[in-house]
Coordinates of C-alpha atoms and ligand atoms in Angstrom, one line a residue:
X1 CA 94.6 113.0 70.1
X2 CA 95.2 113.0 66.4
X3 CA 98.7 114.3 66.9
X4 CA 99.3 111.7 69.5
X5 CA 98.2 108.9 67.2
X6 CA 100.2 110.1 64.2
X7 CA 103.3 110.5 66.4
X8 CA 102.8 107.1 67.8
X9 CA 102.4 105.5 64.4
X10 CA 105.5 107.2 63.2
X11 CA 107.3 106.0 66.3
X12 CA 106.1 102.4 65.9
X13 CA 107.4 102.4 62.4
X14 CA 110.8 103.4 63.7
X15 CA 110.9 100.5 66.2
X16 CA 113.2 98.2 64.3
X17 CA 111.5 98.5 61.0
X18 CA 113.1 101.7 59.8
X19 CA 116.9 102.1 60.1
X20 CA 117.9 104.4 62.9
X21 CA 120.0 107.4 61.7
X22 CA 122.8 106.4 64.1
X23 CA 124.0 103.6 66.3
X24 CA 122.6 104.1 69.8
X25 CA 124.4 103.0 72.9
X26 CA 122.5 103.1 76.2
X27 CA 124.3 103.0 79.6
X28 CA 122.1 101.8 82.4
X29 CA 122.5 100.3 85.9
X30 CA 120.3 99.0 88.7
X31 CA 122.1 101.2 91.2
X32 CA 123.2 104.8 91.4
X33 CA 126.8 105.9 91.6
X34 CA 128.3 103.0 89.8
X35 CA 129.9 105.2 87.1
X36 CA 127.3 105.5 84.3
X37 CA 128.1 109.1 83.6
X38 CA 131.9 108.6 83.8
X39 CA 131.7 105.6 81.4
X40 CA 129.2 107.4 79.0
X41 CA 131.3 110.5 78.8
X42 CA 134.5 108.5 78.4
X43 CA 133.1 106.4 75.6
X44 CA 131.7 109.4 73.9
X45 CA 135.0 111.2 74.0
X46 CA 136.9 108.2 72.7
X47 CA 134.4 107.6 69.9
X48 CA 134.7 111.2 68.9
X49 CA 138.5 110.9 69.0
X50 CA 138.3 107.8 66.8
X51 CA 136.7 110.1 64.3
X52 CA 133.0 109.3 64.7
X53 CA 130.4 112.0 64.9
X54 CA 129.0 111.4 68.4
X55 CA 126.2 112.9 70.4
X56 CA 125.9 112.3 74.1
X57 CA 122.5 112.8 75.8
X58 CA 121.9 113.2 79.5
X59 CA 118.7 111.2 80.1
X60 CA 119.3 111.0 83.8
X61 CA 116.2 113.1 84.2
X62 CA 115.9 114.8 87.5
X63 CA 119.6 114.3 88.4
X64 CA 121.3 115.3 85.2
X65 CA 125.0 116.2 85.8
X66 CA 126.7 115.0 82.7
X67 CA 128.0 118.5 81.8
X68 CA 130.4 118.3 84.8
X69 CA 131.8 115.1 83.3
X70 CA 132.4 117.0 80.1
X71 CA 134.3 119.7 82.0
X72 CA 131.8 122.4 81.1
X73 CA 129.1 124.5 82.7
X74 CA 125.4 124.1 82.3
X75 CA 124.4 124.6 78.7
X76 CA 121.6 127.2 78.3
X77 CA 119.2 124.7 76.6
X78 CA 118.1 121.3 77.7
X79 CA 115.7 118.4 77.0
X80 CA 113.1 120.2 79.2
X81 CA 112.6 122.7 76.3
X82 CA 112.0 119.8 73.9
X83 CA 109.4 118.2 76.3
X84 CA 107.6 121.5 76.9
X85 CA 107.5 122.7 73.3
X86 CA 106.5 120.3 70.4
X87 CA 108.1 122.6 67.8
X88 CA 111.6 122.2 69.2
X89 CA 113.8 119.8 67.4
X90 CA 116.4 117.7 69.2
X91 CA 119.0 118.9 66.8
X92 CA 118.4 122.5 68.1
X93 CA 119.5 121.4 71.5
X94 CA 122.9 119.9 70.5
X95 CA 125.7 122.0 72.1
X96 CA 129.3 121.8 71.0
X97 CA 131.9 120.5 73.5
X98 CA 135.6 121.0 73.8
X99 CA 136.1 117.8 71.8
X100 CA 135.6 118.1 68.0
X101 CA 133.0 115.7 66.7
X102 CA 131.3 115.4 70.1
X103 CA 128.0 117.2 70.8
X104 CA 126.0 117.2 74.0
X105 CA 122.3 117.4 74.8
X106 CA 121.8 118.4 78.4
X107 CA 119.0 116.9 80.5
X108 CA 119.6 119.3 83.3
X109 CA 116.3 120.5 84.9
X110 CA 114.8 120.4 88.3
X111 CA 111.4 120.0 86.7
X112 CA 111.5 116.6 85.1
X113 CA 111.8 113.1 86.5
X114 CA 111.4 109.8 84.6
X115 CA 107.9 109.5 86.2
X116 CA 106.9 112.9 84.7
X117 CA 107.5 111.9 81.1
X118 CA 104.2 110.8 79.7
X119 CA 103.7 108.3 76.9
X120 CA 103.4 110.9 74.3
X121 CA 106.5 112.8 75.3
X122 CA 108.5 109.6 75.6
X123 CA 107.4 108.4 72.1
X124 CA 108.2 111.8 70.6
X125 CA 111.6 111.9 72.3
X126 CA 112.5 108.3 71.3
X127 CA 111.4 108.9 67.7
X128 CA 113.5 112.1 67.6
X129 CA 116.6 110.2 68.9
X130 CA 116.1 107.6 66.2
X131 CA 116.0 110.3 63.6
X132 CA 119.0 112.4 64.8
X133 CA 121.8 111.9 62.3
X134 CA 125.2 110.9 63.8
X135 CA 127.5 108.0 63.9
X136 CA 126.9 107.3 67.6
X137 CA 124.4 108.5 70.1
X138 CA 125.1 107.7 73.7
X139 CA 122.4 107.7 76.3
X140 CA 123.4 108.2 80.0
X141 CA 120.4 106.9 81.9
X142 CA 118.9 107.2 85.4
X143 CA 119.6 104.4 87.9
X144 CA 116.9 101.9 88.5
X145 CA 114.1 100.2 86.6
X146 CA 111.5 103.0 86.0
X147 CA 109.6 102.1 82.8
X148 CA 110.7 105.3 81.1
X149 CA 114.4 104.4 81.9
X150 CA 113.8 100.8 80.6
X151 CA 112.3 102.1 77.4
X152 CA 115.2 104.4 76.7
X153 CA 117.6 101.5 77.5
X154 CA 115.8 99.1 75.2
X155 CA 115.7 101.4 72.2
X156 CA 119.5 101.2 71.9
X157 CA 121.5 98.9 69.6
X158 CA 124.0 98.4 72.4
X159 CA 122.7 97.8 75.9
X160 CA 125.4 98.4 78.5
X161 CA 124.8 97.4 82.1
X162 CA 127.2 98.8 84.6
X163 CA 128.0 97.3 87.9
X164 CA 130.7 97.4 90.6
X165 CA 132.2 94.6 92.7
X166 CA 129.8 95.4 95.6
X167 CA 127.3 92.6 96.3
X168 CA 124.4 95.1 96.2
X169 CA 125.5 96.3 92.8
X170 CA 125.8 92.8 91.4
X171 CA 122.3 92.0 92.7
X172 CA 120.9 95.2 91.2
X173 CA 122.5 94.4 87.8
X174 CA 120.6 91.1 87.6
X175 CA 117.4 92.9 88.7
X176 CA 117.9 95.5 86.0
X177 CA 118.5 92.9 83.3
X178 CA 115.5 90.9 84.4
X179 CA 113.3 94.0 84.5
X180 CA 114.5 95.0 81.0
X181 CA 113.8 91.5 79.7
X182 CA 110.2 91.6 81.0
X183 CA 109.6 95.1 79.7
X184 CA 110.8 93.9 76.3
X185 CA 108.5 90.8 76.4
X186 CA 105.6 93.0 77.4
X187 CA 106.0 95.0 74.2
X188 CA 105.5 91.7 72.3
X189 CA 102.8 90.2 74.5
X190 CA 100.0 90.4 71.8
X191 CA 102.2 89.3 69.0
X192 CA 103.5 86.4 71.0
X193 CA 100.1 85.7 72.6
X194 CA 101.6 85.6 76.1
X195 CA 99.7 88.5 77.7
X196 CA 97.8 86.3 80.2
X197 CA 100.7 84.0 81.0
X198 CA 103.1 86.9 81.5
X199 CA 100.7 88.7 83.9
X200 CA 100.0 85.5 85.9
X201 CA 103.7 84.7 86.1
X202 CA 104.7 88.1 87.2
X203 CA 101.9 88.3 89.8
X204 CA 102.8 84.9 91.3
X205 CA 104.9 84.4 94.4
X206 CA 108.4 85.9 93.9
X207 CA 111.7 84.5 95.0
X208 CA 113.7 87.6 94.0
X209 CA 112.2 90.9 93.2
X210 CA 111.5 89.7 89.6
X211 CA 111.4 86.1 88.6
X212 CA 113.9 84.3 86.4
X213 CA 113.4 84.5 82.6
X214 CA 114.7 80.9 82.4
X215 CA 111.9 79.9 84.7
X216 CA 109.3 81.7 82.5
X217 CA 110.6 80.0 79.5
X218 CA 110.5 76.6 81.2
X219 CA 107.2 76.8 83.0
X220 CA 105.1 79.0 80.8
X221 CA 106.4 78.7 77.3
X222 CA 107.8 75.1 77.6
X223 CA 104.3 73.8 77.1
X224 CA 104.0 75.4 73.7
X225 CA 107.0 74.9 71.4
X226 CA 105.8 77.6 69.0
X227 CA 105.6 80.3 71.8
X228 CA 108.8 79.0 73.3
X229 CA 110.6 79.5 70.0
X230 CA 109.2 83.0 69.6
X231 CA 110.1 84.1 73.1
X232 CA 113.6 82.6 72.6
X233 CA 113.9 84.8 69.5
X234 CA 112.9 87.9 71.4
X235 CA 115.5 87.0 74.0
X236 CA 118.2 86.8 71.3
X237 CA 117.5 90.4 70.3
X238 CA 118.6 91.4 73.7
X239 CA 122.3 91.4 74.2
X240 CA 123.2 92.8 77.6
X241 CA 126.8 94.0 77.5
X242 CA 128.0 94.2 81.1
X243 CA 130.8 96.5 82.2
X244 CA 132.4 95.9 85.6
X245 CA 133.7 99.2 86.9
X246 CA 135.8 100.2 89.9
X247 CA 137.9 97.0 90.1
X248 CA 140.5 97.2 92.9
X249 CA 141.8 93.6 93.2
X250 CA 142.3 90.5 91.1
X251 CA 139.5 88.9 93.1
X252 CA 137.1 91.8 92.0
X253 CA 138.0 91.2 88.4
X254 CA 136.7 87.6 88.5
X255 CA 133.2 89.1 88.9
X256 CA 133.0 90.1 85.2
X257 CA 133.1 86.6 83.8
X258 CA 131.1 85.3 86.8
X259 CA 128.1 87.6 86.1
X260 CA 128.1 86.7 82.4
X261 CA 128.0 83.0 83.2
X262 CA 125.3 83.3 86.0
X263 CA 123.1 85.5 83.8
X264 CA 123.3 82.8 81.1
X265 CA 123.0 79.7 83.1
X266 CA 120.9 80.7 86.0
X267 CA 118.6 83.4 84.6
X268 CA 118.7 82.5 80.9
X269 CA 119.7 86.0 79.9
X270 CA 121.9 86.8 77.0
X271 CA 124.8 88.7 78.4
X272 CA 128.4 89.4 77.4
X273 CA 131.2 91.1 79.3
X274 CA 132.2 94.2 77.3
X275 CA 134.9 95.3 79.6
X276 CA 136.5 95.6 83.1
X277 CA 137.6 99.0 84.4
X278 CA 140.0 99.7 87.2
X279 CA 139.3 101.9 90.2
X280 CA 141.5 104.9 89.8
X281 CA 141.7 108.0 92.1
X282 CA 142.4 110.1 89.0
X283 CA 138.7 109.8 88.1
X284 CA 137.4 111.9 90.9
X285 CA 140.6 114.0 91.2
X286 CA 140.2 115.1 87.5
X287 CA 136.5 115.8 88.0
X288 CA 137.3 118.1 90.8
X289 CA 139.9 119.9 88.6
X290 CA 137.1 120.3 86.0
X291 CA 138.9 118.4 83.2
X292 CA 138.2 114.9 82.1
X293 CA 140.5 112.0 83.1
X294 CA 141.2 111.4 79.5
X295 CA 142.9 114.7 79.0
X296 CA 145.7 114.2 81.5
X297 CA 146.1 110.5 82.2
X298 CA 146.9 109.0 78.9
X299 CA 149.4 106.5 80.4
X300 CA 146.9 105.0 82.9
X301 CA 145.7 101.5 82.7
X302 CA 142.1 102.8 82.9
X303 CA 142.7 105.0 79.8
X304 CA 143.7 101.9 77.8
X305 CA 140.8 99.9 79.2
X306 CA 138.3 102.6 78.1
X307 CA 139.9 103.0 74.7
X308 CA 139.7 99.2 74.3
X309 CA 136.0 99.3 75.1
X310 CA 135.4 102.2 72.6
X311 CA 137.2 100.2 69.9
X312 CA 135.3 97.0 70.6
X313 CA 131.9 98.8 70.4
X314 CA 132.7 100.7 67.2
X315 CA 134.3 97.7 65.5
X316 CA 132.2 96.5 62.5
X317 CA 132.6 93.0 63.8
X318 CA 130.7 93.7 66.9
X319 CA 127.5 91.8 66.9
X320 CA 124.6 94.0 65.9
X321 CA 120.9 93.6 66.6
X322 CA 117.9 95.6 65.5
X323 CA 116.9 98.2 67.9
X324 CA 113.3 97.7 69.2
Ligands
ATP1 N1 136.7 103.7 87.6 C1 136.5 104.6 88.6 N2 137.5 104.8 89.5 C2 137.4 105.7 90.5 N3 136.2 106.4 90.7 C3 135.2 106.2 89.9 C4 135.3 105.3 88.8 N4 134.1 105.3 88.2 C5 133.3 106.1 88.8 N5 134.0 106.7 89.9 C6 133.4 107.6 90.9 O1 132.2 107.1 91.3 C7 131.3 108.2 91.5 C8 130.0 108.0 90.7 O2 130.3 108.1 89.3 P1 129.2 108.5 88.2 O3 128.6 109.9 88.6 O4 129.7 108.3 86.9 O5 128.1 107.4 88.5 P2 126.6 107.3 88.0 O6 126.3 105.9 87.9 O7 126.4 108.2 86.8 O8 125.8 108.0 89.3 P3 124.3 108.5 89.3 O9 123.4 107.3 89.4 O10 124.3 109.3 90.6 O11 124.1 109.3 88.1 C9 132.0 109.5 91.0 O12 132.4 110.2 92.2 C10 133.2 109.0 90.3 O13 134.4 109.8 90.5
MG2 MG1 125.1 109.8 86.4

């Protein structure tokens, strides 16, 4: 218990108060198969090629397959070791890749699922990620809104939400952002004195799977200008950066600006479009040939789009919020 408390205190002190040792980018989505691993691996390779020390971590616990995207076999060590043995350091698990400046931490294991990661293990893992020295750390997450997944997502400085033009994917992207928003508020429920209101609101009749943050702000916080102000400030710390992937038509491409505007106006969520990526058969073809798309298709539109995204995210002008 003593160890648990001391680790947790240490972790709490890392949440936003102590500078993280790197810039953390989380790639999440409400739905599986939208391209999280492809985009995470591509961003990681580009950032490394731009000269940044980069670590990519497979946090898709239970279905980890990022090694295939990096064109390599299963590394001998994985996060499972870290979770099983408190003496193991994350640094020990970093494996080299074929790209200089890019290291990889595998999550591959049949033994762990997000639901199996208890509070202590999660806190220890997050604390270690904060302390891992690098320029960038990229977290490839599981699909869905499991609390462990949301916590990994929220610990990042850049919160990327991927979706595709399919209606179910768009709907799941909103659901994911709303779930992340409420998870974030829950962390501050005592500080903001909204514990009761939040519970009542979330337990009330639901229109979607999770109710609108704008409605929460209007109905619950609107009565108290001080709380309303504080909740709005917490909201500002969140900056969802949506990425529309697998675009095939000009009509598809309009969904990027549309989701940004609906998230703002309808749900009251801070959300900006980071990039739009074409559908390109070369993605799965290159995966089958066990090399990354970026190695052979430097002329493609998709290559330029990914490079643009990596440049935008690494640019010093990019808006920066404290991780929490
Ligand atoms: N821009 C793209 N063009 C063509 N195919 C793509 C593109 N992005 C992803 N894909 C294809 O979509 C499939 C899913 O991609 P990926 O594994 O990256 O998704 P994921 O979100 O990580 O999935 P999971 O939730 O299962 O981990 C792959 O077969 C990949 O080849
Ligand atoms: Mg994946």
